[in-house]
Amino acid sequence: MVAYGLKDKVVLITGTNNPKGMGAAMVLSYAKQGAKVAMVYKRMSFDYDEASAKGDCVDSYFKALSMDCSEVEHSISSHTRDYLAIESDISVAENIPVIFDKIEAKLGKVNILINNAAGYPVQDSIFNIRLDDIKSTYETTVQGTIMMIREFVKRGYGELIESGFRDIQETSMGVGTYKPLHTDAQYGRIVNFSTDTAQIMSGQLAYGSSKAAVEAFTRSIAMELGYLGITVNAIAPGPTQTGWMNPELIQRVLPDIPIARIGTPQDIADTVLFLTSDKASWVTGQVIKVSGGHGL
């Protein structure tokens, strides 16, 4: 196992209740690194057929997203006692300070924020998208992620967040906000989650476009927070087996993947570990596709 120097770092990961998901893989990976792990999840409300929810398929995936975090908690309990699971909805802005309060009370100040939670409309084509689904997707994926980042920064640099920028001329549309590195810079890493459907959106209108927004504000926030020593990057996974891809779907997708295999949650977790380590201290504002070449 590669040692990333993350022992005793406090990591907050959203979207962690699917035992086969990327969130669960990251939780376990950080626990093995000796980090203190906070899991934030929401039990989603999807219609699924219980009888069909066996093996890897959409029904199994929807069932997993409706679960609590107990199975994921059990998977890390043999590696660490320094963990906390919080059921909460990040699309409700008032919930976010409460999340951070609970984590700080048990684990300490959050050093690493991983925004993995997202909204998933079932009907996501221009022909059937519903207004409520657009709103709920953006409230979680865009609003929720931004407000999680704002709270993360506010906890360490509250006086700067409250003051804001005096005027638009403090920023440059070309090169961002340049200020000397803050003398009290603390360890800070933010990783947001996009998807390669942010570029290939057919049939994923609200989901894909919300992820494109994530990529845009990842770059903007990286420019604003660089002088604080905080790096901000995004991961854009390709087709990854998180319990939703049946064998027939995999066979249809494989010809579009140069590496000729479906991604695993561990592929994603390994990249995130690197981005949140000291080894990536000069990497910021990047959207990294972890896709086996899918969508090139």
PDB file of C-alpha atoms in Angstrom:
ATOM      1  CA  MET A   1       0.000   0.000   0.000  1.00  0.00           C
ATOM      2  CA  VAL A   2       1.293   3.459  -0.924  1.00  0.00           C
ATOM      3  CA  ALA A   3       1.593   5.740   2.111  1.00  0.00           C
ATOM      4  CA  TYR A   4       0.159   9.171   1.359  1.00  0.00           C
ATOM      5  CA  GLY A   5       0.918  10.852   4.677  1.00  0.00           C
ATOM      6  CA  LEU A   6      -2.753  11.151   5.608  1.00  0.00           C
ATOM      7  CA  LYS A   7      -2.587   9.725   9.119  1.00  0.00           C
ATOM      8  CA  ASP A   8      -4.841  11.663  11.526  1.00  0.00           C
ATOM      9  CA  LYS A   9      -6.109  13.958   8.771  1.00  0.00           C
ATOM     10  CA  VAL A  10      -9.861  14.548   9.115  1.00  0.00           C
ATOM     11  CA  VAL A  11     -11.665  13.659   5.893  1.00  0.00           C
ATOM     12  CA  LEU A  12     -15.303  14.501   5.124  1.00  0.00           C
ATOM     13  CA  ILE A  13     -16.820  12.432   2.318  1.00  0.00           C
ATOM     14  CA  THR A  14     -20.391  12.863   1.068  1.00  0.00           C
ATOM     15  CA  GLY A  15     -22.427  10.189  -0.699  1.00  0.00           C
ATOM     16  CA  THR A  16     -21.175   7.147   1.201  1.00  0.00           C
ATOM     17  CA  ASN A  17     -24.092   4.757   1.752  1.00  0.00           C
ATOM     18  CA  ASN A  18     -23.780   2.565  -1.364  1.00  0.00           C
ATOM     19  CA  PRO A  19     -21.523  -0.337  -0.252  1.00  0.00           C
ATOM     20  CA  LYS A  20     -20.357  -0.808  -3.862  1.00  0.00           C
ATOM     21  CA  GLY A  21     -19.932   2.904  -4.497  1.00  0.00           C
ATOM     22  CA  MET A  22     -17.030   5.280  -4.921  1.00  0.00           C
ATOM     23  CA  GLY A  23     -17.851   6.908  -1.600  1.00  0.00           C
ATOM     24  CA  ALA A  24     -17.514   3.578   0.212  1.00  0.00           C
ATOM     25  CA  ALA A  25     -14.210   2.828  -1.533  1.00  0.00           C
ATOM     26  CA  MET A  26     -12.842   6.203  -0.489  1.00  0.00           C
ATOM     27  CA  VAL A  27     -14.010   5.737   3.097  1.00  0.00           C
ATOM     28  CA  LEU A  28     -12.167   2.422   3.359  1.00  0.00           C
ATOM     29  CA  SER A  29      -9.064   3.760   1.606  1.00  0.00           C
ATOM     30  CA  TYR A  30      -8.733   6.701   3.982  1.00  0.00           C
ATOM     31  CA  ALA A  31      -9.326   4.472   6.999  1.00  0.00           C
ATOM     32  CA  LYS A  32      -6.471   2.229   5.856  1.00  0.00           C
ATOM     33  CA  GLN A  33      -4.274   5.349   5.553  1.00  0.00           C
ATOM     34  CA  GLY A  34      -4.942   6.179   9.208  1.00  0.00           C
ATOM     35  CA  ALA A  35      -7.188   9.162   8.515  1.00  0.00           C
ATOM     36  CA  LYS A  36     -10.234  10.090  10.580  1.00  0.00           C
ATOM     37  CA  VAL A  37     -13.276   9.666   8.380  1.00  0.00           C
ATOM     38  CA  ALA A  38     -16.636  11.447   8.444  1.00  0.00           C
ATOM     39  CA  MET A  39     -19.332   9.952   6.202  1.00  0.00           C
ATOM     40  CA  VAL A  40     -22.311  12.058   5.169  1.00  0.00           C
ATOM     41  CA  TYR A  41     -25.162  10.395   3.324  1.00  0.00           C
ATOM     42  CA  LYS A  42     -28.797  10.746   2.379  1.00  0.00           C
ATOM     43  CA  ARG A  43     -31.145   7.820   1.829  1.00  0.00           C
ATOM     44  CA  MET A  44     -32.480   8.440  -1.664  1.00  0.00           C
ATOM     45  CA  SER A  45     -36.059   7.709  -2.698  1.00  0.00           C
ATOM     46  CA  PHE A  46     -36.031   5.670  -5.901  1.00  0.00           C
ATOM     47  CA  ASP A  47     -38.632   3.207  -7.118  1.00  0.00           C
ATOM     48  CA  TYR A  48     -37.129  -0.245  -7.601  1.00  0.00           C
ATOM     49  CA  ASP A  49     -38.279  -3.853  -7.874  1.00  0.00           C
ATOM     50  CA  GLU A  50     -37.158  -5.752  -4.770  1.00  0.00           C
ATOM     51  CA  ALA A  51     -37.352  -9.088  -6.582  1.00  0.00           C
ATOM     52  CA  SER A  52     -35.082  -7.803  -9.346  1.00  0.00           C
ATOM     53  CA  ALA A  53     -32.574  -6.159  -7.002  1.00  0.00           C
ATOM     54  CA  LYS A  54     -30.031  -8.963  -7.232  1.00  0.00           C
ATOM     55  CA  GLY A  55     -26.515  -8.807  -8.608  1.00  0.00           C
ATOM     56  CA  ASP A  56     -25.414  -5.731 -10.526  1.00  0.00           C
ATOM     57  CA  CYS A  57     -28.339  -3.879 -12.094  1.00  0.00           C
ATOM     58  CA  VAL A  58     -30.227  -0.606 -11.798  1.00  0.00           C
ATOM     59  CA  ASP A  59     -32.689  -2.008  -9.244  1.00  0.00           C
ATOM     60  CA  SER A  60     -29.814  -3.121  -6.998  1.00  0.00           C
ATOM     61  CA  TYR A  61     -28.198   0.274  -7.380  1.00  0.00           C
ATOM     62  CA  PHE A  62     -31.359   2.145  -6.426  1.00  0.00           C
ATOM     63  CA  LYS A  63     -31.834  -0.168  -3.447  1.00  0.00           C
ATOM     64  CA  ALA A  64     -28.280   0.548  -2.259  1.00  0.00           C
ATOM     65  CA  LEU A  65     -28.851   4.301  -2.477  1.00  0.00           C
ATOM     66  CA  SER A  66     -31.918   3.945  -0.253  1.00  0.00           C
ATOM     67  CA  MET A  67     -29.894   2.270   2.524  1.00  0.00           C
ATOM     68  CA  ASP A  68     -28.275   3.776   5.576  1.00  0.00           C
ATOM     69  CA  CYS A  69     -24.498   3.733   6.059  1.00  0.00           C
ATOM     70  CA  SER A  70     -24.276   0.761   8.429  1.00  0.00           C
ATOM     71  CA  GLU A  71     -22.721  -1.652   5.937  1.00  0.00           C
ATOM     72  CA  VAL A  72     -20.011   0.853   5.026  1.00  0.00           C
ATOM     73  CA  GLU A  73     -19.399   1.596   8.706  1.00  0.00           C
ATOM     74  CA  HIS A  74     -18.933  -2.110   9.353  1.00  0.00           C
ATOM     75  CA  SER A  75     -16.357  -2.346   6.556  1.00  0.00           C
ATOM     76  CA  ILE A  76     -14.054   0.198   8.207  1.00  0.00           C
ATOM     77  CA  SER A  77     -14.628  -0.694  11.853  1.00  0.00           C
ATOM     78  CA  SER A  78     -11.711  -3.143  11.829  1.00  0.00           C
ATOM     79  CA  HIS A  79      -9.363  -0.423  10.550  1.00  0.00           C
ATOM     80  CA  THR A  80     -10.234   2.551  12.729  1.00  0.00           C
ATOM     81  CA  ARG A  81     -12.422   3.777  15.536  1.00  0.00           C
ATOM     82  CA  ASP A  82     -12.046   7.360  14.372  1.00  0.00           C
ATOM     83  CA  TYR A  83     -15.081   7.618  12.152  1.00  0.00           C
ATOM     84  CA  LEU A  84     -18.523   9.185  12.178  1.00  0.00           C
ATOM     85  CA  ALA A  85     -21.604   8.653  10.001  1.00  0.00           C
ATOM     86  CA  ILE A  86     -24.102  11.482   9.606  1.00  0.00           C
ATOM     87  CA  GLU A  87     -27.408  11.208   7.772  1.00  0.00           C
ATOM     88  CA  SER A  88     -28.143  14.618   6.304  1.00  0.00           C
ATOM     89  CA  ASP A  89     -29.302  16.384   3.160  1.00  0.00           C
ATOM     90  CA  ILE A  90     -26.729  18.868   1.829  1.00  0.00           C
ATOM     91  CA  SER A  91     -29.318  20.458  -0.464  1.00  0.00           C
ATOM     92  CA  VAL A  92     -30.710  22.113   2.690  1.00  0.00           C
ATOM     93  CA  ALA A  93     -28.259  24.914   3.453  1.00  0.00           C
ATOM     94  CA  GLU A  94     -29.107  24.986   7.167  1.00  0.00           C
ATOM     95  CA  ASN A  95     -27.888  21.394   7.539  1.00  0.00           C
ATOM     96  CA  ILE A  96     -24.332  22.128   6.501  1.00  0.00           C
ATOM     97  CA  PRO A  97     -23.027  23.995   9.589  1.00  0.00           C
ATOM     98  CA  VAL A  98     -24.586  21.252  11.729  1.00  0.00           C
ATOM     99  CA  ILE A  99     -22.642  18.616   9.798  1.00  0.00           C
ATOM    100  CA  PHE A 100     -19.358  20.420  10.435  1.00  0.00           C
ATOM    101  CA  ASP A 101     -20.221  20.994  14.101  1.00  0.00           C
ATOM    102  CA  LYS A 102     -20.769  17.265  14.631  1.00  0.00           C
ATOM    103  CA  ILE A 103     -17.528  16.338  12.901  1.00  0.00           C
ATOM    104  CA  GLU A 104     -15.454  18.896  14.789  1.00  0.00           C
ATOM    105  CA  ALA A 105     -16.918  17.725  18.103  1.00  0.00           C
ATOM    106  CA  LYS A 106     -15.868  14.107  17.524  1.00  0.00           C
ATOM    107  CA  LEU A 107     -12.971  14.110  15.050  1.00  0.00           C
ATOM    108  CA  GLY A 108     -11.624  17.661  14.885  1.00  0.00           C
ATOM    109  CA  LYS A 109     -11.328  20.279  12.155  1.00  0.00           C
ATOM    110  CA  VAL A 110     -11.907  18.985   8.635  1.00  0.00           C
ATOM    111  CA  ASN A 111      -8.727  18.983   6.532  1.00  0.00           C
ATOM    112  CA  ILE A 112     -10.022  17.255   3.409  1.00  0.00           C
ATOM    113  CA  LEU A 113     -13.442  17.701   1.784  1.00  0.00           C
ATOM    114  CA  ILE A 114     -14.632  15.255  -0.868  1.00  0.00           C
ATOM    115  CA  ASN A 115     -17.908  16.241  -2.526  1.00  0.00           C
ATOM    116  CA  ASN A 116     -19.216  12.977  -3.933  1.00  0.00           C
ATOM    117  CA  ALA A 117     -22.977  13.456  -3.344  1.00  0.00           C
ATOM    118  CA  ALA A 118     -25.128  14.252  -6.366  1.00  0.00           C
ATOM    119  CA  GLY A 119     -28.690  14.341  -7.615  1.00  0.00           C
ATOM    120  CA  TYR A 120     -29.807  11.627 -10.066  1.00  0.00           C
ATOM    121  CA  PRO A 121     -32.989  12.244 -12.069  1.00  0.00           C
ATOM    122  CA  VAL A 122     -34.443   8.979 -13.366  1.00  0.00           C
ATOM    123  CA  GLN A 123     -36.047  10.755 -16.318  1.00  0.00           C
ATOM    124  CA  ASP A 124     -33.355  13.066 -17.660  1.00  0.00           C
ATOM    125  CA  SER A 125     -34.074  13.692 -21.341  1.00  0.00           C
ATOM    126  CA  ILE A 126     -35.439  16.885 -22.864  1.00  0.00           C
ATOM    127  CA  PHE A 127     -38.513  14.798 -23.719  1.00  0.00           C
ATOM    128  CA  ASN A 128     -39.379  13.818 -20.143  1.00  0.00           C
ATOM    129  CA  ILE A 129     -37.388  15.923 -17.649  1.00  0.00           C
ATOM    130  CA  ARG A 130     -39.488  17.404 -14.852  1.00  0.00           C
ATOM    131  CA  LEU A 131     -38.976  20.783 -13.224  1.00  0.00           C
ATOM    132  CA  ASP A 132     -38.763  19.275  -9.736  1.00  0.00           C
ATOM    133  CA  ASP A 133     -35.987  16.933 -10.879  1.00  0.00           C
ATOM    134  CA  ILE A 134     -33.989  19.804 -12.359  1.00  0.00           C
ATOM    135  CA  LYS A 135     -34.302  21.773  -9.136  1.00  0.00           C
ATOM    136  CA  SER A 136     -33.444  18.877  -6.826  1.00  0.00           C
ATOM    137  CA  THR A 137     -30.431  17.889  -8.942  1.00  0.00           C
ATOM    138  CA  TYR A 138     -28.988  21.388  -8.935  1.00  0.00           C
ATOM    139  CA  GLU A 139     -29.783  21.927  -5.258  1.00  0.00           C
ATOM    140  CA  THR A 140     -27.634  18.923  -4.336  1.00  0.00           C
ATOM    141  CA  THR A 141     -24.923  18.815  -6.991  1.00  0.00           C
ATOM    142  CA  VAL A 142     -24.336  22.539  -7.459  1.00  0.00           C
ATOM    143  CA  GLN A 143     -25.753  24.454  -4.494  1.00  0.00           C
ATOM    144  CA  GLY A 144     -24.935  21.747  -1.948  1.00  0.00           C
ATOM    145  CA  THR A 145     -21.352  21.341  -3.140  1.00  0.00           C
ATOM    146  CA  ILE A 146     -20.686  25.080  -3.184  1.00  0.00           C
ATOM    147  CA  MET A 147     -22.103  25.543   0.303  1.00  0.00           C
ATOM    148  CA  MET A 148     -20.072  22.603   1.630  1.00  0.00           C
ATOM    149  CA  ILE A 149     -16.941  24.246   0.251  1.00  0.00           C
ATOM    150  CA  ARG A 150     -17.912  27.609   1.677  1.00  0.00           C
ATOM    151  CA  GLU A 151     -18.387  26.114   5.146  1.00  0.00           C
ATOM    152  CA  PHE A 152     -15.096  24.202   4.872  1.00  0.00           C
ATOM    153  CA  VAL A 153     -13.195  27.402   4.126  1.00  0.00           C
ATOM    154  CA  LYS A 154     -15.178  29.469   6.607  1.00  0.00           C
ATOM    155  CA  ARG A 155     -14.127  27.163   9.445  1.00  0.00           C
ATOM    156  CA  GLY A 156     -10.459  27.880   8.802  1.00  0.00           C
ATOM    157  CA  TYR A 157     -10.524  31.368   7.338  1.00  0.00           C
ATOM    158  CA  GLY A 158     -13.837  32.832   8.462  1.00  0.00           C
ATOM    159  CA  GLU A 159     -12.669  36.418   8.564  1.00  0.00           C
ATOM    160  CA  LEU A 160     -11.693  36.290   4.893  1.00  0.00           C
ATOM    161  CA  ILE A 161     -14.920  34.653   3.788  1.00  0.00           C
ATOM    162  CA  GLU A 162     -17.080  37.145   5.650  1.00  0.00           C
ATOM    163  CA  SER A 163     -15.283  40.142   4.148  1.00  0.00           C
ATOM    164  CA  GLY A 164     -15.474  38.847   0.582  1.00  0.00           C
ATOM    165  CA  PHE A 165     -13.876  40.772  -2.274  1.00  0.00           C
ATOM    166  CA  ARG A 166     -14.198  44.541  -2.130  1.00  0.00           C
ATOM    167  CA  ASP A 167     -15.026  44.846  -5.797  1.00  0.00           C
ATOM    168  CA  ILE A 168     -14.812  42.984  -9.072  1.00  0.00           C
ATOM    169  CA  GLN A 169     -11.408  44.484  -9.828  1.00  0.00           C
ATOM    170  CA  GLU A 170      -9.842  42.359  -7.101  1.00  0.00           C
ATOM    171  CA  THR A 171     -10.180  39.469  -9.538  1.00  0.00           C
ATOM    172  CA  SER A 172      -8.941  39.024 -13.071  1.00  0.00           C
ATOM    173  CA  MET A 173     -11.012  37.078 -15.553  1.00  0.00           C
ATOM    174  CA  GLY A 174      -7.768  35.836 -17.096  1.00  0.00           C
ATOM    175  CA  VAL A 175      -5.566  34.709 -14.251  1.00  0.00           C
ATOM    176  CA  GLY A 176      -7.707  34.768 -11.143  1.00  0.00           C
ATOM    177  CA  THR A 177      -6.925  36.164  -7.738  1.00  0.00           C
ATOM    178  CA  TYR A 178      -3.250  36.564  -7.013  1.00  0.00           C
ATOM    179  CA  LYS A 179      -2.188  37.154  -3.445  1.00  0.00           C
ATOM    180  CA  PRO A 180       0.960  36.000  -1.634  1.00  0.00           C
ATOM    181  CA  LEU A 181       0.618  32.638   0.092  1.00  0.00           C
ATOM    182  CA  HIS A 182      -1.146  33.194   3.401  1.00  0.00           C
ATOM    183  CA  THR A 183       1.343  32.971   6.257  1.00  0.00           C
ATOM    184  CA  ASP A 184      -1.125  30.956   8.344  1.00  0.00           C
ATOM    185  CA  ALA A 185      -1.993  28.552   5.520  1.00  0.00           C
ATOM    186  CA  GLN A 186      -3.301  25.269   6.889  1.00  0.00           C
ATOM    187  CA  TYR A 187      -3.653  21.877   5.229  1.00  0.00           C
ATOM    188  CA  GLY A 188      -6.647  22.032   2.917  1.00  0.00           C
ATOM    189  CA  ARG A 189      -7.737  19.775   0.077  1.00  0.00           C
ATOM    190  CA  ILE A 190     -11.023  19.800  -1.822  1.00  0.00           C
ATOM    191  CA  VAL A 191     -12.029  17.222  -4.418  1.00  0.00           C
ATOM    192  CA  ASN A 192     -15.300  17.612  -6.296  1.00  0.00           C
ATOM    193  CA  PHE A 193     -16.942  14.970  -8.446  1.00  0.00           C
ATOM    194  CA  SER A 194     -17.871  15.492 -12.061  1.00  0.00           C
ATOM    195  CA  THR A 195     -18.386  12.783 -14.691  1.00  0.00           C
ATOM    196  CA  ASP A 196     -17.420  12.279 -18.289  1.00  0.00           C
ATOM    197  CA  THR A 197     -21.098  12.837 -19.113  1.00  0.00           C
ATOM    198  CA  ALA A 198     -20.403  16.483 -18.314  1.00  0.00           C
ATOM    199  CA  GLN A 199     -19.137  16.483 -21.907  1.00  0.00           C
ATOM    200  CA  ILE A 200     -21.360  13.707 -23.347  1.00  0.00           C
ATOM    201  CA  MET A 201     -24.801  14.555 -22.031  1.00  0.00           C
ATOM    202  CA  SER A 202     -27.368  12.769 -24.216  1.00  0.00           C
ATOM    203  CA  GLY A 203     -30.054  11.361 -21.927  1.00  0.00           C
ATOM    204  CA  GLN A 204     -28.451  12.942 -18.869  1.00  0.00           C
ATOM    205  CA  LEU A 205     -29.563  16.522 -19.218  1.00  0.00           C
ATOM    206  CA  ALA A 206     -29.815  17.771 -15.633  1.00  0.00           C
ATOM    207  CA  TYR A 207     -27.190  15.366 -14.285  1.00  0.00           C
ATOM    208  CA  GLY A 208     -24.603  16.080 -16.979  1.00  0.00           C
ATOM    209  CA  SER A 209     -25.127  19.836 -17.012  1.00  0.00           C
ATOM    210  CA  SER A 210     -24.955  20.031 -13.210  1.00  0.00           C
ATOM    211  CA  LYS A 211     -21.605  18.244 -13.381  1.00  0.00           C
ATOM    212  CA  ALA A 212     -20.403  20.695 -16.036  1.00  0.00           C
ATOM    213  CA  ALA A 213     -21.207  23.416 -13.509  1.00  0.00           C
ATOM    214  CA  VAL A 214     -19.098  21.547 -10.939  1.00  0.00           C
ATOM    215  CA  GLU A 215     -16.148  21.637 -13.328  1.00  0.00           C
ATOM    216  CA  ALA A 216     -16.591  25.371 -13.888  1.00  0.00           C
ATOM    217  CA  PHE A 217     -16.756  26.355 -10.237  1.00  0.00           C
ATOM    218  CA  THR A 218     -13.917  23.973  -9.360  1.00  0.00           C
ATOM    219  CA  ARG A 219     -11.640  26.141 -11.493  1.00  0.00           C
ATOM    220  CA  SER A 220     -13.077  29.382 -10.133  1.00  0.00           C
ATOM    221  CA  ILE A 221     -12.753  28.351  -6.492  1.00  0.00           C
ATOM    222  CA  ALA A 222      -9.230  27.018  -7.062  1.00  0.00           C
ATOM    223  CA  MET A 223      -8.240  30.475  -8.298  1.00  0.00           C
ATOM    224  CA  GLU A 224      -9.767  32.136  -5.252  1.00  0.00           C
ATOM    225  CA  LEU A 225      -8.363  29.777  -2.612  1.00  0.00           C
ATOM    226  CA  GLY A 226      -4.858  29.179  -3.894  1.00  0.00           C
ATOM    227  CA  TYR A 227      -3.246  31.793  -1.665  1.00  0.00           C
ATOM    228  CA  LEU A 228      -4.679  30.011   1.367  1.00  0.00           C
ATOM    229  CA  GLY A 229      -2.777  26.860   0.449  1.00  0.00           C
ATOM    230  CA  ILE A 230      -6.006  25.013  -0.370  1.00  0.00           C
ATOM    231  CA  THR A 231      -6.065  22.934  -3.547  1.00  0.00           C
ATOM    232  CA  VAL A 232      -9.349  22.389  -5.398  1.00  0.00           C
ATOM    233  CA  ASN A 233      -9.673  19.718  -8.068  1.00  0.00           C
ATOM    234  CA  ALA A 234     -12.342  17.546  -9.644  1.00  0.00           C
ATOM    235  CA  ILE A 235     -12.506  13.910 -10.674  1.00  0.00           C
ATOM    236  CA  ALA A 236     -14.529  12.943 -13.753  1.00  0.00           C
ATOM    237  CA  PRO A 237     -15.092   9.173 -13.617  1.00  0.00           C
ATOM    238  CA  GLY A 238     -15.981   7.177 -16.685  1.00  0.00           C
ATOM    239  CA  PRO A 239     -18.167   4.046 -16.635  1.00  0.00           C
ATOM    240  CA  THR A 240     -17.518   2.612 -13.178  1.00  0.00           C
ATOM    241  CA  GLN A 241     -19.101  -0.476 -11.651  1.00  0.00           C
ATOM    242  CA  THR A 242     -20.864   0.779  -8.560  1.00  0.00           C
ATOM    243  CA  GLY A 243     -23.568  -1.873  -8.721  1.00  0.00           C
ATOM    244  CA  TRP A 244     -25.611  -0.496 -11.603  1.00  0.00           C
ATOM    245  CA  MET A 245     -24.067  -2.057 -14.732  1.00  0.00           C
ATOM    246  CA  ASN A 246     -25.394  -5.461 -15.769  1.00  0.00           C
ATOM    247  CA  PRO A 247     -23.310  -7.713 -18.068  1.00  0.00           C
ATOM    248  CA  GLU A 248     -25.215  -6.678 -21.200  1.00  0.00           C
ATOM    249  CA  LEU A 249     -24.591  -2.983 -20.553  1.00  0.00           C
ATOM    250  CA  ILE A 250     -20.916  -3.624 -19.875  1.00  0.00           C
ATOM    251  CA  GLN A 251     -20.534  -5.380 -23.219  1.00  0.00           C
ATOM    252  CA  ARG A 252     -22.127  -2.410 -24.994  1.00  0.00           C
ATOM    253  CA  VAL A 253     -19.830   0.090 -23.276  1.00  0.00           C
ATOM    254  CA  LEU A 254     -16.503  -1.760 -23.492  1.00  0.00           C
ATOM    255  CA  PRO A 255     -15.791  -0.967 -27.180  1.00  0.00           C
ATOM    256  CA  ASP A 256     -15.709   2.743 -26.239  1.00  0.00           C
ATOM    257  CA  ILE A 257     -13.024   2.255 -23.568  1.00  0.00           C
ATOM    258  CA  PRO A 258      -9.425   2.030 -24.875  1.00  0.00           C
ATOM    259  CA  ILE A 259      -8.208   0.349 -21.664  1.00  0.00           C
ATOM    260  CA  ALA A 260     -10.870  -2.316 -22.348  1.00  0.00           C
ATOM    261  CA  ARG A 261     -12.344  -2.700 -18.889  1.00  0.00           C
ATOM    262  CA  ILE A 262     -14.962  -1.051 -16.709  1.00  0.00           C
ATOM    263  CA  GLY A 263     -13.663   1.155 -13.925  1.00  0.00           C
ATOM    264  CA  THR A 264     -13.729   0.128 -10.284  1.00  0.00           C
ATOM    265  CA  PRO A 265     -14.448   2.361  -7.288  1.00  0.00           C
ATOM    266  CA  GLN A 266     -10.864   1.730  -6.188  1.00  0.00           C
ATOM    267  CA  ASP A 267      -9.590   3.289  -9.439  1.00  0.00           C
ATOM    268  CA  ILE A 268     -11.332   6.467  -8.358  1.00  0.00           C
ATOM    269  CA  ALA A 269     -10.306   6.249  -4.704  1.00  0.00           C
ATOM    270  CA  ASP A 270      -6.628   5.858  -5.610  1.00  0.00           C
ATOM    271  CA  THR A 271      -6.697   9.060  -7.662  1.00  0.00           C
ATOM    272  CA  VAL A 272      -8.456  10.966  -4.887  1.00  0.00           C
ATOM    273  CA  LEU A 273      -5.897   9.776  -2.325  1.00  0.00           C
ATOM    274  CA  PHE A 274      -3.135  11.264  -4.459  1.00  0.00           C
ATOM    275  CA  LEU A 275      -4.931  14.577  -4.981  1.00  0.00           C
ATOM    276  CA  THR A 276      -5.478  15.029  -1.251  1.00  0.00           C
ATOM    277  CA  SER A 277      -1.904  14.205  -0.272  1.00  0.00           C
ATOM    278  CA  ASP A 278       1.186  16.388  -0.010  1.00  0.00           C
ATOM    279  CA  LYS A 279       2.355  14.786  -3.236  1.00  0.00           C
ATOM    280  CA  ALA A 280      -0.246  16.880  -5.092  1.00  0.00           C
ATOM    281  CA  SER A 281       0.336  20.197  -3.324  1.00  0.00           C
ATOM    282  CA  TRP A 282       0.961  21.974  -6.653  1.00  0.00           C
ATOM    283  CA  VAL A 283      -2.033  20.485  -8.457  1.00  0.00           C
ATOM    284  CA  THR A 284      -5.123  22.687  -8.387  1.00  0.00           C
ATOM    285  CA  GLY A 285      -7.977  23.751 -10.644  1.00  0.00           C
ATOM    286  CA  GLN A 286      -7.809  20.508 -12.620  1.00  0.00           C
ATOM    287  CA  VAL A 287     -10.545  18.190 -13.843  1.00  0.00           C
ATOM    288  CA  ILE A 288      -8.994  14.740 -14.074  1.00  0.00           C
ATOM    289  CA  LYS A 289     -10.784  12.123 -16.146  1.00  0.00           C
ATOM    290  CA  VAL A 290     -10.428   8.666 -14.642  1.00  0.00           C
ATOM    291  CA  SER A 291     -12.164   6.777 -17.393  1.00  0.00           C
ATOM    292  CA  GLY A 292      -9.857   4.319 -19.139  1.00  0.00           C
ATOM    293  CA  GLY A 293      -9.968   6.711 -22.078  1.00  0.00           C
ATOM    294  CA  HIS A 294     -13.772   6.652 -22.390  1.00  0.00           C
ATOM    295  CA  GLY A 295     -15.058   9.755 -24.128  1.00  0.00           C
ATOM    296  CA  LEU A 296     -11.731  10.854 -25.609  1.00  0.00           C
TER     297      LEU A 296
END
